[in-house]
Short mmCIF file of C-alpha atoms in Angstrom, two decimals:
data_model
loop_
_atom_site.label_atom_id
_atom_site.label_comp_id
_atom_site.label_asym_id
_atom_site.label_seq_id
_atom_site.Cartn_x
_atom_site.Cartn_y
_atom_site.Cartn_z
CA MET A 1 10.81 -4.90 -8.31
CA ALA A 2 6.52 -4.94 -8.37
CA GLN A 3 5.00 -5.08 -4.85
CA ASP A 4 1.86 -6.80 -3.78
CA GLY A 5 -1.20 -4.79 -2.51
CA PHE A 6 -4.49 -5.40 -1.11
CA THR A 7 -7.46 -3.18 -1.20
CA ASN A 8 -11.10 -3.75 -0.36
CA THR A 9 -13.59 -2.65 -2.73
CA SER A 10 -17.53 -3.17 -3.79
CA HIS A 11 -16.69 -6.20 -4.96
CA GLY A 12 -14.66 -8.06 -2.47
CA ARG A 13 -10.77 -7.95 -1.50
CA ILE A 14 -8.63 -7.19 -4.32
CA HIS A 15 -4.78 -8.34 -4.86
CA TYR A 16 -2.94 -6.29 -7.47
CA LEU A 17 0.86 -5.83 -8.28
CA GLU A 18 2.16 -2.21 -8.54
CA GLN A 19 6.05 -0.50 -9.82
CA GLY A 20 6.61 2.91 -10.93
CA SER A 21 4.99 6.07 -11.23
CA GLY A 22 3.55 8.36 -13.96
CA SER A 23 0.28 7.81 -15.51
CA PRO A 24 -1.29 4.78 -14.63
CA VAL A 25 -1.74 1.58 -16.33
CA ILE A 26 -4.07 -1.37 -15.20
CA LEU A 27 -3.56 -4.85 -16.98
CA LEU A 28 -6.27 -7.15 -16.94
CA HIS A 29 -5.10 -10.61 -17.28
CA SER A 30 -7.01 -13.74 -19.33
CA ASN A 31 -9.55 -16.16 -17.62
CA GLY A 32 -7.82 -18.43 -15.07
CA GLY A 33 -4.54 -16.45 -14.71
CA SER A 34 -3.51 -13.59 -12.30
CA ALA A 35 -1.71 -9.63 -12.20
CA TYR A 36 1.54 -12.29 -12.59
CA GLU A 37 0.52 -13.06 -16.49
CA TYR A 38 2.36 -9.25 -16.84
CA GLU A 39 5.33 -9.79 -14.70
CA GLU A 40 7.69 -9.76 -17.43
CA MET A 41 6.62 -6.42 -18.36
CA PHE A 42 6.57 -4.93 -15.15
CA ASP A 43 10.22 -3.51 -15.20
CA GLU A 44 10.47 -2.15 -18.36
CA LEU A 45 6.53 -0.56 -18.35
CA SER A 46 7.07 1.33 -14.78
CA GLN A 47 10.24 3.25 -16.08
CA THR A 48 7.53 5.20 -17.59
CA HIS A 49 4.21 4.61 -16.08
CA ARG A 50 2.82 3.68 -12.60
CA VAL A 51 1.62 -0.08 -13.73
CA LEU A 52 -1.10 -1.80 -11.56
CA ALA A 53 -2.18 -5.46 -12.51
CA TRP A 54 -4.80 -6.84 -10.77
CA ASP A 55 -6.43 -10.40 -9.87
CA MET A 56 -9.89 -9.97 -10.92
CA PRO A 57 -12.25 -11.18 -8.58
CA GLY A 58 -12.48 -14.90 -8.25
CA HIS A 59 -8.74 -15.11 -9.33
CA GLY A 60 -5.56 -15.07 -7.67
CA ASP A 61 -5.21 -13.78 -4.24
CA SER A 62 -8.43 -11.83 -4.74
CA GLU A 63 -11.72 -12.62 -2.79
CA PRO A 64 -13.53 -15.34 -4.20
CA ILE A 65 -17.16 -14.97 -6.19
CA THR A 66 -20.04 -16.66 -5.00
CA LYS A 67 -22.35 -15.64 -8.12
CA HIS A 68 -22.47 -15.14 -11.79
CA TYR A 69 -20.28 -12.01 -12.66
CA SER A 70 -21.26 -10.43 -16.20
CA VAL A 71 -18.37 -9.05 -18.53
CA GLU A 72 -20.08 -5.29 -17.30
CA MET A 73 -19.84 -6.48 -13.63
CA TYR A 74 -16.29 -7.14 -14.21
CA ALA A 75 -15.95 -3.44 -15.56
CA ASP A 76 -17.80 -2.11 -12.68
CA ALA A 77 -15.12 -4.13 -10.86
CA VAL A 78 -12.47 -2.08 -12.58
CA ILE A 79 -13.54 1.34 -11.52
CA ALA A 80 -14.05 0.09 -7.88
CA PHE A 81 -10.55 -0.69 -7.70
CA MET A 82 -9.69 2.41 -8.95
CA ASP A 83 -11.93 4.13 -6.76
CA SER A 84 -10.50 2.56 -3.87
CA LEU A 85 -7.04 3.96 -4.70
CA ASP A 86 -7.78 6.75 -5.75
CA ILE A 87 -7.08 6.88 -9.45
CA LYS A 88 -9.39 9.27 -11.29
CA SER A 89 -8.28 7.77 -14.57
CA ALA A 90 -5.97 5.34 -16.32
CA SER A 91 -5.01 3.64 -19.54
CA VAL A 92 -6.32 -0.27 -19.50
CA MET A 93 -4.92 -2.91 -21.21
CA GLY A 94 -6.62 -6.59 -21.18
CA SER A 95 -6.38 -9.54 -22.64
CA SER A 96 -8.77 -12.28 -23.52
CA ILE A 97 -11.56 -11.82 -21.16
CA GLY A 98 -9.83 -8.59 -19.99
CA GLY A 99 -10.10 -7.15 -23.29
CA ALA A 100 -14.03 -7.70 -23.43
CA ILE A 101 -13.93 -5.86 -19.99
CA CYS A 102 -12.03 -3.20 -22.07
CA VAL A 103 -14.94 -3.00 -24.83
CA ALA A 104 -17.44 -2.67 -21.40
CA LEU A 105 -15.06 0.02 -20.01
CA GLY A 106 -15.18 2.07 -23.34
CA VAL A 107 -18.57 2.28 -23.09
CA ASN A 108 -19.78 2.40 -20.23
CA HIS A 109 -17.11 4.23 -17.89
CA PRO A 110 -15.12 6.38 -21.03
CA ASP A 111 -14.84 9.51 -18.43
CA ARG A 112 -12.34 7.25 -16.52
CA ILE A 113 -10.43 5.53 -19.35
CA ASP A 114 -7.27 7.59 -20.72
CA VAL A 115 -6.45 5.03 -23.53
CA LEU A 116 -7.95 1.17 -24.15
CA PHE A 117 -5.86 -1.53 -24.96
CA PRO A 118 -7.99 -4.67 -25.83
CA VAL A 119 -5.66 -7.51 -26.51
CA GLU A 120 -6.98 -11.01 -28.24
CA THR A 121 -10.59 -10.15 -27.51
CA PRO A 122 -12.83 -12.71 -28.19
CA THR A 123 -15.75 -12.10 -30.64
CA ARG A 124 -17.48 -15.20 -31.35
CA SER A 125 -20.87 -15.87 -33.17
CA VAL A 126 -23.64 -17.62 -31.73
CA GLU A 127 -23.19 -20.54 -33.16
CA THR A 128 -19.37 -20.92 -32.83
CA TRP A 129 -20.08 -20.73 -29.12
CA THR A 130 -22.37 -23.55 -29.05
CA ASN A 131 -20.21 -25.64 -31.48
CA SER A 132 -17.22 -24.97 -29.06
CA TRP A 133 -18.46 -25.25 -25.64
CA PRO A 134 -17.96 -28.91 -25.12
CA THR A 135 -14.10 -28.13 -25.57
CA ILE A 136 -14.42 -24.99 -23.22
CA GLU A 137 -16.08 -27.32 -20.37
CA LYS A 138 -13.19 -29.31 -20.70
CA ASN A 139 -10.44 -27.15 -21.13
CA TYR A 140 -11.75 -25.21 -17.85
CA CYS A 141 -13.11 -28.05 -15.71
CA THR A 142 -9.87 -29.63 -15.57
CA PRO A 143 -7.50 -26.76 -14.01
CA VAL A 144 -4.07 -28.70 -13.94
CA GLN A 145 -2.79 -29.23 -17.35
CA THR A 146 0.25 -30.80 -18.94
CA PHE A 147 3.52 -29.11 -20.70
CA GLU A 148 1.86 -30.80 -23.83
CA GLN A 149 -1.71 -29.08 -23.58
CA VAL A 150 0.17 -25.61 -22.81
CA GLU A 151 3.06 -25.45 -24.97
CA PRO A 152 1.15 -25.00 -28.25
CA ARG A 153 -0.56 -21.60 -26.69
CA PHE A 154 3.01 -19.96 -26.13
CA ARG A 155 6.39 -18.92 -28.27
CA HIS A 156 8.31 -20.74 -25.66
CA VAL A 157 7.20 -22.26 -22.13
CA ASN A 158 9.50 -22.78 -19.29
CA THR A 159 8.99 -24.35 -15.80
CA HIS A 160 7.99 -20.98 -14.34
CA HIS A 161 5.65 -20.44 -16.83
CA MET A 162 4.09 -23.89 -16.42
CA ASP A 163 4.35 -23.70 -12.37
CA ARG A 164 2.60 -20.30 -13.02
CA TRP A 165 -0.15 -21.21 -14.97
CA ASN A 166 -1.40 -24.33 -13.17
CA THR A 167 -1.05 -22.35 -9.90
CA ASP A 168 -3.33 -19.64 -11.25
CA ARG A 169 -5.96 -21.77 -12.74
CA GLN A 170 -6.22 -23.65 -9.59
CA LYS A 171 -6.62 -20.55 -7.62
CA ALA A 172 -9.45 -19.40 -9.75
CA GLY A 173 -10.81 -23.27 -10.06
CA ALA A 174 -13.13 -24.70 -12.49
CA TRP A 175 -16.55 -23.06 -11.59
CA THR A 176 -15.17 -19.69 -11.54
CA MET A 177 -13.16 -20.11 -14.80
CA LEU A 178 -16.23 -21.74 -16.83
CA ASP A 179 -18.59 -18.83 -15.22
CA VAL A 180 -16.07 -16.47 -16.95
CA MET A 181 -16.43 -17.84 -20.30
CA TRP A 182 -20.75 -17.71 -19.60
CA ALA A 183 -19.80 -14.44 -18.90
CA LEU A 184 -17.94 -14.07 -22.74
CA ARG A 185 -20.78 -16.49 -24.29
CA ASP A 186 -23.47 -14.05 -22.99
CA TYR A 187 -21.55 -10.55 -23.87
CA ASP A 188 -22.91 -8.62 -26.48
CA VAL A 189 -19.43 -7.77 -27.49
CA PHE A 190 -20.60 -6.98 -31.14
CA GLY A 191 -23.38 -4.46 -30.01
CA ASP A 192 -20.73 -2.76 -27.75
CA ILE A 193 -17.67 -2.37 -29.79
CA PRO A 194 -19.25 0.44 -32.01
CA LYS A 195 -20.26 2.31 -28.96
CA ILE A 196 -16.55 2.57 -27.44
CA SER A 197 -16.31 6.36 -26.89
CA THR A 198 -12.68 6.25 -25.31
CA GLU A 199 -9.47 6.29 -27.36
CA THR A 200 -8.64 2.77 -28.23
CA CYS A 201 -5.95 0.69 -29.80
CA VAL A 202 -6.53 -2.69 -30.58
CA VAL A 203 -3.93 -5.62 -30.45
CA TYR A 204 -3.97 -9.24 -31.72
CA GLY A 205 -1.19 -12.03 -31.90
CA ASP A 206 -1.46 -13.38 -35.51
CA LEU A 207 -1.16 -17.11 -33.96
CA GLY A 208 -3.61 -16.62 -31.46
CA PRO A 209 -7.26 -18.00 -31.54
CA THR A 210 -8.79 -14.79 -32.15
CA ILE A 211 -7.63 -12.66 -34.92
CA ALA A 212 -10.87 -13.87 -37.42
CA GLY A 213 -12.75 -11.20 -35.40
CA ILE A 214 -10.51 -8.46 -35.98
CA ASP A 215 -13.20 -7.23 -38.68
CA ASN A 216 -15.36 -6.43 -36.15
CA PHE A 217 -12.90 -3.80 -34.89
CA LYS A 218 -12.16 -2.71 -38.21
CA THR A 219 -15.73 -2.09 -38.71
CA GLY A 220 -16.76 -0.95 -35.18
CA LEU A 221 -13.90 1.62 -34.70
CA PRO A 222 -12.70 2.39 -38.00
CA ASN A 223 -10.56 5.11 -36.50
CA ALA A 224 -8.64 3.13 -33.96
CA PRO A 225 -5.28 1.67 -34.62
CA ILE A 226 -5.07 -2.27 -34.80
CA VAL A 227 -1.45 -3.51 -34.25
CA VAL A 228 -0.92 -7.12 -35.43
CA MET A 229 1.58 -8.35 -33.60
CA GLU A 230 3.92 -11.38 -35.58
CA ASN A 231 4.65 -14.77 -34.31
CA CYS A 232 2.65 -14.38 -31.09
CA GLY A 233 -0.27 -16.24 -30.08
CA HIS A 234 -3.12 -15.42 -27.19
CA PHE A 235 -0.44 -14.44 -24.91
CA PRO A 236 1.78 -11.58 -26.16
CA MET A 237 2.40 -10.33 -23.02
CA ASN A 238 4.81 -13.33 -22.43
CA ASP A 239 5.97 -14.18 -26.08
CA ALA A 240 6.85 -10.44 -26.98
CA PRO A 241 6.70 -8.79 -23.21
CA SER A 242 8.88 -5.85 -24.57
CA GLU A 243 7.04 -5.22 -28.05
CA LEU A 244 3.86 -4.99 -25.87
CA VAL A 245 5.64 -2.46 -23.68
CA GLY A 246 6.35 -0.53 -26.63
CA ILE A 247 2.82 -0.34 -28.13
CA ILE A 248 1.53 0.75 -24.86
CA VAL A 249 4.12 3.90 -24.42
CA GLN A 250 3.80 4.77 -28.15
CA ASN A 251 0.18 4.69 -28.04
CA THR A 252 -0.55 6.29 -24.68
CA GLY A 253 1.49 9.30 -25.60
CA ALA A 254 -0.04 9.44 -29.42
CA LEU A 255 -3.61 8.68 -28.71
CA ALA A 256 -3.80 11.07 -25.17
CA GLN A 257 -2.17 13.93 -27.37
CA ALA A 258 -4.62 13.58 -29.92
CA SER A 259 -8.03 13.36 -28.00
#
């Protein structure tokens, strides 16, 4: 069973879950989520790896943020998290905002990364961000959501998923969640993808909202494997946790050996 931990960093106190031993894998959740987003993967992935999932600054039980955080600052916070636990290098999987953080890690901290797994990473144009912003504000400025609002985003939604979803979104709060969206909106993901200099495996769900940007990774990282998970949306760690574990286990072995 995963154990709770807290560690003090230059980005405040960070809460995390940890289980297993071996080469470390750090899991970065999506906006409004927490370490518990990956709880269905822990038992299986911890059979081969030391698994750590953080609550990013401002989320979950980590210390609140009191200023704007850019994607690059969140990447710096991952490194500070690793430093606080004396982790020299790790593989990192991140979903949504976590995927963007993965891109920034691959550009700015490649020496600390074994294999990157950007999952469901948003790559939107300026026009798309502008046109979708009213919907984004409505979504993140109302933390508590109904079953009818959440159900279409998952393969299966149960009471536990709903409780976790609304608990985590209320912990983060409207301001922090919308600030994360500003971080994504301002981030030059198009410019950074080709600059990634570490081994990378890109993951999308075929039903997710970000797969339209898959060509940005195909063009920017022509040698990186890209996995499209069938019948999965924006949260493959909930839709198909065992399949996502298999992607990590397979690629941390294959890509690490190839490098």
